[in-house]
CSV table of C-alpha atoms and ligand atoms in Angstrom, one decimal:
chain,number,residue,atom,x,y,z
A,1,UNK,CA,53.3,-33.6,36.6
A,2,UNK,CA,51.9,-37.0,38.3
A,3,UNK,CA,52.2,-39.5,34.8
A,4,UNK,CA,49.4,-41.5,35.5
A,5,UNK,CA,47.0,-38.3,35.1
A,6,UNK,CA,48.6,-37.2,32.2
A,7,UNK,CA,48.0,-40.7,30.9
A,8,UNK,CA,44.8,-40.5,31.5
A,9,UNK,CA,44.1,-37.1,29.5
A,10,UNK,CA,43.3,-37.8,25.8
A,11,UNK,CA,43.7,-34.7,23.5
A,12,UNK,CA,44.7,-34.0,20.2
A,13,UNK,CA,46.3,-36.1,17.1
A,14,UNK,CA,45.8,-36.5,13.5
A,15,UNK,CA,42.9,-39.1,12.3
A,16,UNK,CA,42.4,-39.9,8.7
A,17,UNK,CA,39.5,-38.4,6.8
A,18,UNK,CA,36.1,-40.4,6.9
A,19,UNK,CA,34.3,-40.9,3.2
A,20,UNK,CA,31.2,-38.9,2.9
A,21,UNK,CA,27.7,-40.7,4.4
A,22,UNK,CA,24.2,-40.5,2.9
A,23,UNK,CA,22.6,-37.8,5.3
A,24,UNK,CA,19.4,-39.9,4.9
A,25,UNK,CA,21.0,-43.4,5.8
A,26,UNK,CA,22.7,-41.4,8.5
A,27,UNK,CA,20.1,-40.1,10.4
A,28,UNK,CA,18.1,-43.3,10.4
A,29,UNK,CA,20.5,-45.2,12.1
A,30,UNK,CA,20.8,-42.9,14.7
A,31,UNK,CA,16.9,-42.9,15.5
A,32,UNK,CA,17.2,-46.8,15.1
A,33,UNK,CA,20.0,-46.9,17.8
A,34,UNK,CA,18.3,-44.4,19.8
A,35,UNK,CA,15.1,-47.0,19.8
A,36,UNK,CA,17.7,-49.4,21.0
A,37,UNK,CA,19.2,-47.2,23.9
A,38,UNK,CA,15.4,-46.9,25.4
A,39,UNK,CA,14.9,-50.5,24.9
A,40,UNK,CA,18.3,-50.6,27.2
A,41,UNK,CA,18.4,-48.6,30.0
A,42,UNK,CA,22.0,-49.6,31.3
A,43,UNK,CA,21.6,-52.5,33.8
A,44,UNK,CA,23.3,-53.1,37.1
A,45,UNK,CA,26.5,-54.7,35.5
A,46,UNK,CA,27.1,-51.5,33.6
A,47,UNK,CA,25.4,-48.8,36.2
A,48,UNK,CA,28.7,-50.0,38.4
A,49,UNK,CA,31.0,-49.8,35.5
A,50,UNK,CA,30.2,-45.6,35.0
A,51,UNK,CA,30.3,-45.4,38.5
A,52,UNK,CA,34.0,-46.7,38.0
A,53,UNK,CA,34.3,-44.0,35.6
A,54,UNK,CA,33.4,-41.8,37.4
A,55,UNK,CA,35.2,-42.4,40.8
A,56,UNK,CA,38.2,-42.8,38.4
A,57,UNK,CA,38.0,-39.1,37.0
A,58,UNK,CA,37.1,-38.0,40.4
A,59,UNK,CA,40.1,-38.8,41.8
A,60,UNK,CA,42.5,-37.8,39.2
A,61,UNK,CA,40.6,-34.6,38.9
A,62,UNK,CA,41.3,-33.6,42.3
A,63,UNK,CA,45.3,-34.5,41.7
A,64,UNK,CA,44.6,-32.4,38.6
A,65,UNK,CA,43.4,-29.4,40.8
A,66,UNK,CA,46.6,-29.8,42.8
A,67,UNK,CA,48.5,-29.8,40.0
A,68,UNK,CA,46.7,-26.6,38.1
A,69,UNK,CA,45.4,-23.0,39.5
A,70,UNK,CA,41.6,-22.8,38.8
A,71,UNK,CA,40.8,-19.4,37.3
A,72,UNK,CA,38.6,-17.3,39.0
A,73,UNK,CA,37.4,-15.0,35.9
A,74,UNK,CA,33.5,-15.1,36.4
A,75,UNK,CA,33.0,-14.2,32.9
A,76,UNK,CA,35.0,-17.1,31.5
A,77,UNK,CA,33.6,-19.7,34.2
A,78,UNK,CA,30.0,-18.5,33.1
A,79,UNK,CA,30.8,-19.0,29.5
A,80,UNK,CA,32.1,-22.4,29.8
A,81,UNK,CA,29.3,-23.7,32.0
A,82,UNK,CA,26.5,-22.6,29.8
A,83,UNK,CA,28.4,-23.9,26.4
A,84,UNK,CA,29.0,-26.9,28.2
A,85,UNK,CA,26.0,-28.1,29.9
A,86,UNK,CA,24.1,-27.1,26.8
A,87,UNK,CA,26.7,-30.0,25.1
A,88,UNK,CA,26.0,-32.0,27.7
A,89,UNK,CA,22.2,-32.0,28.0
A,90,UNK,CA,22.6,-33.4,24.3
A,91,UNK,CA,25.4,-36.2,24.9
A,92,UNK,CA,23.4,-37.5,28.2
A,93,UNK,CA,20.1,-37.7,25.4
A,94,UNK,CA,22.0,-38.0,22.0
A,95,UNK,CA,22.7,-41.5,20.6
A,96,UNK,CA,25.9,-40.4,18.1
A,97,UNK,CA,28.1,-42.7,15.8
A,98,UNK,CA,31.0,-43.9,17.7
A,99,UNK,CA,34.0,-45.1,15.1
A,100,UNK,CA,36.2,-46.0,18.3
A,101,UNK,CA,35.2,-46.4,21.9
A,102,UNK,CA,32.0,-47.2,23.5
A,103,UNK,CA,29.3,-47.0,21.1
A,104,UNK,CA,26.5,-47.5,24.0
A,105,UNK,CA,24.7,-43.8,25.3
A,106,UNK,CA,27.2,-43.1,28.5
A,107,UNK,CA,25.6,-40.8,30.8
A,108,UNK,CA,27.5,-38.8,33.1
A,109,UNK,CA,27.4,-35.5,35.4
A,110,UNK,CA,29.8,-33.1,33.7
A,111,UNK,CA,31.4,-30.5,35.2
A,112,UNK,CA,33.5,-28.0,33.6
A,113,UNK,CA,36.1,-25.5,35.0
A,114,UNK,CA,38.6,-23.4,33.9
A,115,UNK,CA,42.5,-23.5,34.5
A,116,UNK,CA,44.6,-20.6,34.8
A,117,UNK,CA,47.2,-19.8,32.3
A,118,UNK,CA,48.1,-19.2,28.9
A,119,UNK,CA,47.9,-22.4,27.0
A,120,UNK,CA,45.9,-23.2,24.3
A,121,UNK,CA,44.4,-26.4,26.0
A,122,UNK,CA,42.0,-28.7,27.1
A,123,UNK,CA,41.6,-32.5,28.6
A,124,UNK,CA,39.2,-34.6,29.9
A,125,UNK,CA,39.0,-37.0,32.2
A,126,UNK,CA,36.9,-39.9,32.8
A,127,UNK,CA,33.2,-39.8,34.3
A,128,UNK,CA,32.8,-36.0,32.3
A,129,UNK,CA,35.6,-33.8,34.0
A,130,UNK,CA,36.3,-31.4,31.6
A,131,UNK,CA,39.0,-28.5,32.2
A,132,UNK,CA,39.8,-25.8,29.6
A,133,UNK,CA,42.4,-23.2,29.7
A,134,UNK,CA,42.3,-19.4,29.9
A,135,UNK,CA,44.3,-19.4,26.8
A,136,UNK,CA,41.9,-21.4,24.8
A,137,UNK,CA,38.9,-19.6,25.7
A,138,UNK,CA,41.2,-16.0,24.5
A,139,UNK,CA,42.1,-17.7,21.5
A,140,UNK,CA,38.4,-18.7,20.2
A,141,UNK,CA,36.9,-16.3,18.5
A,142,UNK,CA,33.5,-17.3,18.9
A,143,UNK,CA,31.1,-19.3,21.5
A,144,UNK,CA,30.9,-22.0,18.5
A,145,UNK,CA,34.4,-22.4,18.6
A,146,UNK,CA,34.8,-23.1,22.6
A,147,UNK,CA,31.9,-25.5,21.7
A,148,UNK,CA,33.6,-27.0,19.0
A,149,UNK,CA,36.3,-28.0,21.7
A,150,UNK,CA,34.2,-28.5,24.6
A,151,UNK,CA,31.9,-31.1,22.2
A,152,UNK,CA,35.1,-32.8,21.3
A,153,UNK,CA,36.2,-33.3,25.2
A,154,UNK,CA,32.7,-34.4,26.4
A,155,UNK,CA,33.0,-37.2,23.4
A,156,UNK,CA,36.2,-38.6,24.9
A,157,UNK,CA,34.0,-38.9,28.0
A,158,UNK,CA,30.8,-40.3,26.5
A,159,UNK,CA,32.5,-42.8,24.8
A,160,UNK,CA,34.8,-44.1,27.7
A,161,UNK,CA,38.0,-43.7,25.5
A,162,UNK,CA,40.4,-44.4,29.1
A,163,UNK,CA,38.5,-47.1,29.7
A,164,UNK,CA,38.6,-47.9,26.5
A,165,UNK,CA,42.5,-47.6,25.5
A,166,UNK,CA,43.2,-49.5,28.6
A,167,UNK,CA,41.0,-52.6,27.6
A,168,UNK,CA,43.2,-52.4,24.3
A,169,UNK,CA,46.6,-52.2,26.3
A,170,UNK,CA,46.0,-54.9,28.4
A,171,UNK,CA,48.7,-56.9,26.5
A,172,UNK,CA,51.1,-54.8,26.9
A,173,UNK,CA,53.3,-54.1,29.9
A,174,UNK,CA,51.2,-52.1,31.9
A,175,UNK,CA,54.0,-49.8,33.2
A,176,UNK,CA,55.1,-48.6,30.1
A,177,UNK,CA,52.1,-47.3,28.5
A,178,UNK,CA,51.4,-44.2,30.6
A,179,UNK,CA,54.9,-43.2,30.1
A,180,UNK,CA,54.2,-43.7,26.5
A,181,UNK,CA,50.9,-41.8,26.7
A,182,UNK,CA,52.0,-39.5,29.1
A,183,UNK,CA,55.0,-38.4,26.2
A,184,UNK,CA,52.4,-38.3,23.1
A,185,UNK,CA,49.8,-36.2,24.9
A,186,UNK,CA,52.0,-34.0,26.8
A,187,UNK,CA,54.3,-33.8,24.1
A,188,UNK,CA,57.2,-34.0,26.7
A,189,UNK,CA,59.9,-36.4,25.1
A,190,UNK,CA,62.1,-36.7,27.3
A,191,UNK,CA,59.2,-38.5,29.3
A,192,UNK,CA,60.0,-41.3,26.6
A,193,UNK,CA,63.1,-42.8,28.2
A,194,UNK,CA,62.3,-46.3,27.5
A,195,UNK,CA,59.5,-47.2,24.8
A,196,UNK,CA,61.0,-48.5,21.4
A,197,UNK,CA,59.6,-47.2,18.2
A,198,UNK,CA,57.0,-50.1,17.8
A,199,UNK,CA,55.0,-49.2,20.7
A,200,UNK,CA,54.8,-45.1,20.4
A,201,UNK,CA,53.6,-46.3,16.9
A,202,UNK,CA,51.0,-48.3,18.9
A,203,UNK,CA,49.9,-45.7,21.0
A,204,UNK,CA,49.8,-43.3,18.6
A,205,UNK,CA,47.5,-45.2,16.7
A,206,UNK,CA,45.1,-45.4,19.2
A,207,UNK,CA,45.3,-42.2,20.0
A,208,UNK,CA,44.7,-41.1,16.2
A,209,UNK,CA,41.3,-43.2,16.3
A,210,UNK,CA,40.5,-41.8,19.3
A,211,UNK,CA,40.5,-38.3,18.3
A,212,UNK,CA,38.7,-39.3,14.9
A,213,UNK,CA,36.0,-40.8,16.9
A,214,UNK,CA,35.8,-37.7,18.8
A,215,UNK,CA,35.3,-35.3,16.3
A,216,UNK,CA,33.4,-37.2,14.7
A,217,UNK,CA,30.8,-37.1,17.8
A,218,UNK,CA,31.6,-33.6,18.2
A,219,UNK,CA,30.0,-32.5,15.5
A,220,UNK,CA,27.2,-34.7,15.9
A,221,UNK,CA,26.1,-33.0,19.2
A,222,UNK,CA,26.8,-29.9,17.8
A,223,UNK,CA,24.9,-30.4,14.7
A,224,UNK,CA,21.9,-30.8,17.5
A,225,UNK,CA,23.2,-28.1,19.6
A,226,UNK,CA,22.8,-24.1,18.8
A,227,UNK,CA,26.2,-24.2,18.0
A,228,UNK,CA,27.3,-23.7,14.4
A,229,UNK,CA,29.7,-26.8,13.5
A,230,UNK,CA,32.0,-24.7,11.0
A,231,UNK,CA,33.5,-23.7,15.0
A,232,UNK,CA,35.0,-27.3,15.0
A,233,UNK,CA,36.2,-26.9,11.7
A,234,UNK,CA,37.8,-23.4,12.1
A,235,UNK,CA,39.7,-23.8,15.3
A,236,UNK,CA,41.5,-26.8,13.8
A,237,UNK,CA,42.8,-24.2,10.5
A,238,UNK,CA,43.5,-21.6,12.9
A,239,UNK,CA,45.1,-23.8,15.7
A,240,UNK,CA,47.7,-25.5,12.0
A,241,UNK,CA,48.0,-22.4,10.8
A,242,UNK,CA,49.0,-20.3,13.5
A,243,UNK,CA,51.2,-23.1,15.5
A,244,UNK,CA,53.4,-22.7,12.5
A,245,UNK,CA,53.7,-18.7,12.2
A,246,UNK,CA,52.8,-17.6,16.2
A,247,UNK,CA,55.7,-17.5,18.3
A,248,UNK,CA,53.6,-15.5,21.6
A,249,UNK,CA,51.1,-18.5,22.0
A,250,UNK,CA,51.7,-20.9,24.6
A,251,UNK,CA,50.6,-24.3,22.5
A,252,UNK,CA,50.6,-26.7,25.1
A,253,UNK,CA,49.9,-30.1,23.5
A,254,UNK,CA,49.1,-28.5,20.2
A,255,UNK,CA,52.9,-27.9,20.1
A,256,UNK,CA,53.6,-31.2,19.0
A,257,UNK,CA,50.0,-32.4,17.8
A,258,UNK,CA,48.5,-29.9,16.3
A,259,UNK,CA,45.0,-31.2,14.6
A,260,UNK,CA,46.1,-31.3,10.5
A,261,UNK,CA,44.7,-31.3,7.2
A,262,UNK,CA,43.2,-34.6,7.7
A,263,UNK,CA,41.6,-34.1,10.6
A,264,UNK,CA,39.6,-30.6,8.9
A,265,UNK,CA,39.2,-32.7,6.1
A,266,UNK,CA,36.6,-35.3,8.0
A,267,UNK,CA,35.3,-32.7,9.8
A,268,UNK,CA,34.3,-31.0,6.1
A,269,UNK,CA,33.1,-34.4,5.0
A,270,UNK,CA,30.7,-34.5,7.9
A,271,UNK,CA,29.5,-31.0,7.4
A,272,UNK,CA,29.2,-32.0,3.4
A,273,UNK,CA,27.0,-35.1,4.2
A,274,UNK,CA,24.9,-34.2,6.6
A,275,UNK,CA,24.4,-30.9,4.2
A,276,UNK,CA,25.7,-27.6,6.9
A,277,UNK,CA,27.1,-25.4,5.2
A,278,UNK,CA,30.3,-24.2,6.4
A,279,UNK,CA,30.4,-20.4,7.4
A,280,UNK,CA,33.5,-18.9,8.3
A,281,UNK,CA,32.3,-15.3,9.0
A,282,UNK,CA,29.6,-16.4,11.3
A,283,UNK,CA,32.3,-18.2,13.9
A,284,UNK,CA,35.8,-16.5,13.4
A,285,UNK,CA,36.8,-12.6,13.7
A,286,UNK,CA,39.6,-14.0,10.8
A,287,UNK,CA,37.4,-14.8,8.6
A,288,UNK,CA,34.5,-11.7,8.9
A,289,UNK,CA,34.1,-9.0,6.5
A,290,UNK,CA,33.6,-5.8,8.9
A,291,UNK,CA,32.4,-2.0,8.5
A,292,UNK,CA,34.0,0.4,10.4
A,293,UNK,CA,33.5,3.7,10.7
A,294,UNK,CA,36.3,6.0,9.3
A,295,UNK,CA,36.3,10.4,9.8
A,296,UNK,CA,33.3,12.0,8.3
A,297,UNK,CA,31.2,10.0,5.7
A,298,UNK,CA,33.9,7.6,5.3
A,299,UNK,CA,33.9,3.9,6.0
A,300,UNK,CA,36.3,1.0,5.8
A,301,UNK,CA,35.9,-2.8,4.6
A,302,UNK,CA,38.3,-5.1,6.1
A,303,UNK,CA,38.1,-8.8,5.8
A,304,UNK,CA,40.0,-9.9,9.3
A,305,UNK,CA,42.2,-7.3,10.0
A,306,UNK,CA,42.8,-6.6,6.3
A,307,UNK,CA,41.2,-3.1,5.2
A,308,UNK,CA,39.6,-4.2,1.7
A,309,UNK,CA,38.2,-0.7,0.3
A,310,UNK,CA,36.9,2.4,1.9
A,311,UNK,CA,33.3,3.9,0.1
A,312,UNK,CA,32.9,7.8,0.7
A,313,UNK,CA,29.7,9.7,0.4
A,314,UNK,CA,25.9,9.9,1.9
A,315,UNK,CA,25.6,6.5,1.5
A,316,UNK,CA,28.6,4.6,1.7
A,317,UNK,CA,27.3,3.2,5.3
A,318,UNK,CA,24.1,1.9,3.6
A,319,UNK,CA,26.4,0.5,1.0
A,320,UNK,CA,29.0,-1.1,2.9
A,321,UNK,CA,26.2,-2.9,4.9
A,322,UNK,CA,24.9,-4.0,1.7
A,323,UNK,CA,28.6,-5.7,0.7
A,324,UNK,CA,29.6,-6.8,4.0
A,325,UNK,CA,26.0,-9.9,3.5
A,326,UNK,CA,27.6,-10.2,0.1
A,327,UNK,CA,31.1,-10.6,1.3
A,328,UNK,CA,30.8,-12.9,3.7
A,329,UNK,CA,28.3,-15.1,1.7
A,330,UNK,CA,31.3,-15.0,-1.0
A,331,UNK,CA,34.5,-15.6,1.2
A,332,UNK,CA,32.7,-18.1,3.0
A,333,UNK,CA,32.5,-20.4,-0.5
A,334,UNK,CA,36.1,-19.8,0.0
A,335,UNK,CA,36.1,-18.8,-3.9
A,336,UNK,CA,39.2,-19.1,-6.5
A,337,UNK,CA,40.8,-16.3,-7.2
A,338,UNK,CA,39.7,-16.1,-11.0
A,339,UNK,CA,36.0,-15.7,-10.1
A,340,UNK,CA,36.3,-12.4,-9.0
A,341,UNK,CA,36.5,-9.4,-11.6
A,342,UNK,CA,36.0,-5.7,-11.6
A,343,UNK,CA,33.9,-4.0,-14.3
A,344,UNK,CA,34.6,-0.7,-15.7
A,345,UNK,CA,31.6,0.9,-13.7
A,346,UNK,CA,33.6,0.0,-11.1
A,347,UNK,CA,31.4,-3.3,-10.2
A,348,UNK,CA,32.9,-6.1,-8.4
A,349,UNK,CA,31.7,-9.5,-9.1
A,350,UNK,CA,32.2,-12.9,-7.4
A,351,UNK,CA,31.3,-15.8,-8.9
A,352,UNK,CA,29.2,-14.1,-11.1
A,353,UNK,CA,27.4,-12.0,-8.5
A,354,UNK,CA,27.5,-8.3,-7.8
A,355,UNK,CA,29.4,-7.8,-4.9
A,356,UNK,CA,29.1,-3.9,-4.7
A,357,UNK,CA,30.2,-0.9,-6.8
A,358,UNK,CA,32.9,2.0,-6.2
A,359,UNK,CA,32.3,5.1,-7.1
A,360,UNK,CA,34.1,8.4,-8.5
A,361,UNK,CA,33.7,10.1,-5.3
A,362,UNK,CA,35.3,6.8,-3.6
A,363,UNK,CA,38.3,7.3,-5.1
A,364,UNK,CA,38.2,11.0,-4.8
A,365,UNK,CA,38.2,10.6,-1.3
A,366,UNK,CA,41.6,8.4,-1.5
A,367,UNK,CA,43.5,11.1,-4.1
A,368,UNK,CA,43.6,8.4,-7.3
A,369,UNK,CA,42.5,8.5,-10.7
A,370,UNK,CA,39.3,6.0,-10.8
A,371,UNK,CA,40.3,3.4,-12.6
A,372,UNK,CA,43.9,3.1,-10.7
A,373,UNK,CA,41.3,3.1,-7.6
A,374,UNK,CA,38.9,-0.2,-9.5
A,375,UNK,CA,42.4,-1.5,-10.0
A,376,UNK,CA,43.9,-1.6,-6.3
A,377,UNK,CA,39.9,-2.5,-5.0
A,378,UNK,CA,40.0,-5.5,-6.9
A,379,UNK,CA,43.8,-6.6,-6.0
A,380,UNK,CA,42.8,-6.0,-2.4
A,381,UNK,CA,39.7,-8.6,-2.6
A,382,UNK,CA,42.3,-11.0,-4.4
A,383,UNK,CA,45.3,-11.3,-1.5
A,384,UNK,CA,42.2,-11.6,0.9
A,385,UNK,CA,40.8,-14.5,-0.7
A,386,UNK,CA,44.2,-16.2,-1.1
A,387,UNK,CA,45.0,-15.3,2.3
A,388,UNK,CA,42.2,-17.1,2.9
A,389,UNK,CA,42.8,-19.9,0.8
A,390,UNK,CA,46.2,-20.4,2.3
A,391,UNK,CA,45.1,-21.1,5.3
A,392,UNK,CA,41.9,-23.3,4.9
A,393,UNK,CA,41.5,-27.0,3.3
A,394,UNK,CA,38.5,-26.6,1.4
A,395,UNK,CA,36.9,-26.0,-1.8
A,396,UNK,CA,33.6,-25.7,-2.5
B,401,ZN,ZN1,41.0,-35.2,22.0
């Protein structure tokens, strides 16, 4: 692919985790700045520098549309342009804290399409182009988690990180830095036939902040937007987690960067300071205690795609409904695994709360004595929550 566009795509790296802010102080400073961004509406200096942005990502967007097949699936292109614009109506209006880039309120015309293809990806170009892959949006298992991405691309936008990055390489020899780029972001090393240690170190540096700064702004607009933030958060587990373990996915620059433990980290820290509280079940399938239906009275648990335990009699739908609020409330405090015990009445309690009760006629139903069937209930709840501990980064 052309090296110059790929140069000019910024995706994902690792940033270092932020320390915690005061929600209070927080929120002040961004109605003081927004005070300042009224006081400044951009003047004609600047009005020609987004319109450089602009013309810039215009033109590599349409070498991008050379390069890559649009999709045509309606429902996916509806899906994006609604999450999207609702993004962007709140980064054209939203002053956000900016930790690397331009820090001023960047207004641009986004548009959003979707590329063809099996790759879990996404880029962005200067002046708001924003293209996300077919891949991606199968792989998200909610709308909050295509926001989650979408939020993090419109930031590289909004805060002019090309522009940006090449202000900062100005020093350097100006034919060697998209190669560089072009092998971090594409993840393609044998792109990297020249550069010396020292400057992918560089670049990679950059690129780290960058993403920070991104995410960071991400999950401000989100925290404005209808969008539950905990979809930022989750996509980076799942993406780490399942990079590792998933041979069928096509990763695409994941492959070699996927977002790490740091990077969820800050993203917590965020969440934890501006007090959202982060909610697995309501923006992952993986993480979603479910009912379903099973032959005559009976009905099955599962957390994920893990069956849990299966309640029999006249009211083992009302009762699953009943434990599926408490379930989710409880996995989502992503508990340890000694706070959850079984009593002999066959009560299960999490963190000291009453989850729900089996019954006799439950483990009638599955041919065991009772208390072999409180017995295997309670080991089932435990390899959930460690499976769920395995593969997220934080306690609560
Ligand atoms: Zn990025």
């Amino acid at each position: 692919m052309n090296i110059l566009l790929t140069a000019l795509m910024v995706t994902a790296t690792v940033p270092a985790p932020r320390p915690a802010m005061d929600p209070e102080a927080f929120a002040e400073r961004a109605w003081q700045e927004a005070a300042v961004q009224v006081a400044n509406e951009p003047d004609e200096k600047r009005k020609k520098e987004l319109a450089e942005d602009e013309e810039l990502g215009k033109k590599y967007s349409l070498e991008a549309e050379k390069e890559y097949k649009l999709s045509t699936n309606a429902e996916m292109l509806k899906r994006v342009e609604k999450i999207g614009q609702d993004l962007a109506t709140i980064a054209n209006v939203s002053p956000v804290n900016v930790t690397w880039g331009d820090k001023q309120l960047n207004r641009f015309t986004y548009t959003f399409k979707v590329i063809e293809g099996e790759d879990v990806n996404a880029f962005s170009l200067p002046g708001g182009y924003i293209y996300i892959f077919e891949g991606l949006l199968k792989y998200a298992e909610s709308d909050a988690e295509v926001a989650g991405v979408l939020a993090h691309e419109i930031s590289h936008a909004a805060q002019r990180h090309v522009v940006y990055l090449r202000r900062k390489t100005s020093k350097f020899d100006i034919l060697t830095i998209p190669l560089i780029l072009a092998t971090i972001l594409t993840g393609r090393g044998e792109l990297l036939q020249l550069g010396s240690l020292t400057t992918t170190a560089l670049a990679n540096g950059w690129t780290v902040d960058a993403e920070k700064s991104a995410d960071f702004a991400a999950f401000q607009y989100m925290n404005r937007a209808t969008y539950n933030p905990t979809g930022l958060l989750t996509f980076m587990e799942r993406l780490a987690r399942d990079e590792r373990s998933t041979a069928a996915v096509d990763w695409g620059i994941y492959r070699t960067h996927p977002p790490g433990r740091q990077r969820a980290e800050a993203v917590t820290s965020y969440m934890e300071a501006a007090g959202v509280p982060i909610r697995r079940s309501l923006v992952t399938t993986t993480y979603r205690t479910t009912v379903e239906p099973g032959e005559g009275d009976v009905v099955q648990l599962k957390f994920g795609k893990k069956p849990l335990v299966a309640f029999a009699g006249d009211a083992a739908l009302d009762r699953a409904d009943d434990a599926v609020e408490k379930l989710n409330a409880f996995f989502d405090e992503n508990p340890q695994l000694f706070e959850v015990a079984i009593g002999t009445d066959g009560t299960v309690i999490g963190r000291r709360r009453p989850l729900f009760q089996v019954t006799p006629e439950d483990a009638e139903h599955a041919k065991v004595p009772f208390d072999e069937f409180r017995k295997s209930t309670l080991k089932s709840i435990k390899e959930a929550m460690y499976g769920l501990a395995f593969k997220t980064w934080n306690r609560q």
